[in-house]
C-alpha atoms as an extended CHARMM CRD file, in Angstrom:
* protein
*
        78  EXT
         1         1  MET       CA            -12.9590000000       -1.0250000000        5.5620000000  PROA      1               0.0000000000
         2         2  SER       CA            -13.1410000000       -3.9770000000        3.1940000000  PROA      2               0.0000000000
         3         3  THR       CA            -10.1680000000       -2.6480000000        1.2060000000  PROA      3               0.0000000000
         4         4  ILE       CA             -8.0840000000       -2.5060000000        4.3660000000  PROA      4               0.0000000000
         5         5  LYS       CA             -9.0120000000       -6.1080000000        5.1550000000  PROA      5               0.0000000000
         6         6  ILE       CA             -7.9090000000       -7.1600000000        1.6650000000  PROA      6               0.0000000000
         7         7  PHE       CA             -4.5070000000       -5.5210000000        2.1840000000  PROA      7               0.0000000000
         8         8  THR       CA             -3.9920000000       -7.1880000000        5.5520000000  PROA      8               0.0000000000
         9         9  LYS       CA             -5.0640000000      -10.6910000000        4.5820000000  PROA      9               0.0000000000
        10        10  LEU       CA             -4.2170000000      -11.0430000000        0.8880000000  PROA      10              0.0000000000
        11        11  SER       CA             -1.1510000000       -8.8380000000        0.4950000000  PROA      11              0.0000000000
        12        12  ASN       CA              1.0130000000      -11.6190000000       -0.9420000000  PROA      12              0.0000000000
        13        13  LEU       CA             -1.6820000000      -12.4860000000       -3.4690000000  PROA      13              0.0000000000
        14        14  LEU       CA             -1.9170000000       -8.8280000000       -4.4920000000  PROA      14              0.0000000000
        15        15  PHE       CA              1.8330000000       -8.6530000000       -5.0900000000  PROA      15              0.0000000000
        16        16  VAL       CA              1.7750000000      -11.8410000000       -7.1930000000  PROA      16              0.0000000000
        17        17  ALA       CA             -1.1360000000      -10.4370000000       -9.2110000000  PROA      17              0.0000000000
        18        18  ALA       CA              0.8050000000       -7.2040000000       -9.7510000000  PROA      18              0.0000000000
        19        19  ILE       CA              3.8440000000       -9.1170000000      -11.0070000000  PROA      19              0.0000000000
        20        20  LEU       CA              1.7450000000      -11.1990000000      -13.3930000000  PROA      20              0.0000000000
        21        21  LEU       CA             -0.0580000000       -8.1330000000      -14.7300000000  PROA      21              0.0000000000
        22        22  GLY       CA              3.3030000000       -6.4360000000      -15.2400000000  PROA      22              0.0000000000
        23        23  LEU       CA              4.5480000000       -9.3840000000      -17.2490000000  PROA      23              0.0000000000
        24        24  PHE       CA              1.4520000000       -9.6710000000      -19.4280000000  PROA      24              0.0000000000
        25        25  LEU       CA              0.7030000000       -5.9380000000      -19.8270000000  PROA      25              0.0000000000
        26        26  PRO       CA              4.0620000000       -4.1460000000      -20.1300000000  PROA      26              0.0000000000
        27        27  GLN       CA              2.4620000000       -1.2170000000      -21.9950000000  PROA      27              0.0000000000
        28        28  ALA       CA              0.8590000000       -0.1140000000      -18.7030000000  PROA      28              0.0000000000
        29        29  ALA       CA              4.2720000000        0.5790000000      -17.1250000000  PROA      29              0.0000000000
        30        30  PRO       CA              4.2280000000        4.4000000000      -17.5730000000  PROA      30              0.0000000000
        31        31  VAL       CA              0.9060000000        4.6610000000      -15.7560000000  PROA      31              0.0000000000
        32        32  ALA       CA              1.8480000000        2.1250000000      -13.0990000000  PROA      32              0.0000000000
        33        33  PHE       CA              5.1520000000        3.8980000000      -12.4370000000  PROA      33              0.0000000000
        34        34  VAL       CA              3.2400000000        6.8650000000      -11.0250000000  PROA      34              0.0000000000
        35        35  LEU       CA              0.9000000000        4.7310000000       -8.9140000000  PROA      35              0.0000000000
        36        36  ILE       CA              3.4380000000        2.3470000000       -7.3610000000  PROA      36              0.0000000000
        37        37  PRO       CA              4.9500000000        4.5450000000       -4.5640000000  PROA      37              0.0000000000
        38        38  PRO       CA              1.5920000000        5.5380000000       -3.0040000000  PROA      38              0.0000000000
        39        39  ALA       CA              0.3470000000        1.9590000000       -3.2150000000  PROA      39              0.0000000000
        40        40  LEU       CA              3.5150000000        0.6930000000       -1.5520000000  PROA      40              0.0000000000
        41        41  MET       CA              3.2500000000        3.2790000000        1.2290000000  PROA      41              0.0000000000
        42        42  ILE       CA             -0.3080000000        2.2770000000        2.0490000000  PROA      42              0.0000000000
        43        43  THR       CA              0.3510000000       -1.4520000000        1.7620000000  PROA      43              0.0000000000
        44        44  LEU       CA              3.4620000000       -1.3770000000        3.9330000000  PROA      44              0.0000000000
        45        45  THR       CA              1.7750000000        0.7810000000        6.5420000000  PROA      45              0.0000000000
        46        46  VAL       CA             -1.2820000000       -1.4200000000        6.8640000000  PROA      46              0.0000000000
        47        47  THR       CA              0.3220000000       -4.8370000000        6.3900000000  PROA      47              0.0000000000
        48        48  LEU       CA              3.4040000000       -4.5340000000        8.5540000000  PROA      48              0.0000000000
        49        49  LEU       CA              1.7000000000       -2.9630000000       11.5580000000  PROA      49              0.0000000000
        50        50  ARG       CA             -1.1510000000       -5.5400000000       11.7430000000  PROA      50              0.0000000000
        51        51  PHE       CA             -3.6670000000       -3.2460000000       13.3750000000  PROA      51              0.0000000000
        52        52  PRO       CA             -6.3010000000       -4.7750000000       15.7180000000  PROA      52              0.0000000000
        53        53  PRO       CA             -9.8900000000       -5.0590000000       14.3710000000  PROA      53              0.0000000000
        54        54  GLY       CA            -11.4390000000       -1.9840000000       16.0540000000  PROA      54              0.0000000000
        55        55  PHE       CA             -8.5140000000        0.2690000000       15.2730000000  PROA      55              0.0000000000
        56        56  PHE       CA             -9.9310000000        1.8070000000       12.0870000000  PROA      56              0.0000000000
        57        57  ASN       CA            -12.9860000000        3.5990000000       13.4570000000  PROA      57              0.0000000000
        58        58  LYS       CA            -11.5420000000        6.8930000000       12.1590000000  PROA      58              0.0000000000
        59        59  PRO       CA             -8.8830000000        5.8290000000        9.6270000000  PROA      59              0.0000000000
        60        60  ARG       CA             -8.1240000000        9.3040000000        8.2980000000  PROA      60              0.0000000000
        61        61  THR       CA             -6.8530000000       10.5660000000       11.6450000000  PROA      61              0.0000000000
        62        62  LEU       CA             -4.8000000000        7.4180000000       12.2280000000  PROA      62              0.0000000000
        63        63  LEU       CA             -3.1980000000        6.9130000000        8.8420000000  PROA      63              0.0000000000
        64        64  THR       CA             -2.2010000000       10.4700000000        8.0380000000  PROA      64              0.0000000000
        65        65  GLY       CA              0.7040000000       10.3640000000       10.4810000000  PROA      65              0.0000000000
        66        66  ALA       CA              1.8170000000        6.9730000000        9.2130000000  PROA      66              0.0000000000
        67        67  LEU       CA              1.6360000000        8.0770000000        5.5860000000  PROA      67              0.0000000000
        68        68  TRP       CA              3.5770000000       11.2540000000        6.3420000000  PROA      68              0.0000000000
        69        69  GLY       CA              6.2400000000        9.1210000000        8.0270000000  PROA      69              0.0000000000
        70        70  ASN       CA              6.4850000000        6.8750000000        4.9800000000  PROA      70              0.0000000000
        71        71  LEU       CA              6.6650000000        9.8750000000        2.6670000000  PROA      71              0.0000000000
        72        72  MET       CA              9.4890000000       11.3630000000        4.7210000000  PROA      72              0.0000000000
        73        73  SER       CA             11.3120000000        8.0190000000        4.6240000000  PROA      73              0.0000000000
        74        74  TYR       CA             11.0400000000        7.9530000000        0.8320000000  PROA      74              0.0000000000
        75        75  LEU       CA             12.3630000000       11.5090000000        0.6030000000  PROA      75              0.0000000000
        76        76  VAL       CA             15.2290000000       11.0370000000        3.0570000000  PROA      76              0.0000000000
        77        77  LEU       CA             16.3200000000        7.5610000000        1.9770000000  PROA      77              0.0000000000
        78        78  GLY       CA             15.8600000000        8.2870000000       -1.7080000000  PROA      78              0.0000000000
């Protein structure tokens, strides 16, 4: 739950930190290239929808549909 709260409240700070780490540690790009699409799917799902506080009692059942929708968007839109 605390990770979800970080994504919803500090998402801009996380993106700035990612940019700075990319500038100062370019040798991590091959590893980060694999991890970026799943991280973006989760971040966009949680941040853009702005779920109410009691919404995540059972997050697995709620987010699977949203993540499948994002995955299909990535596959269809390229």
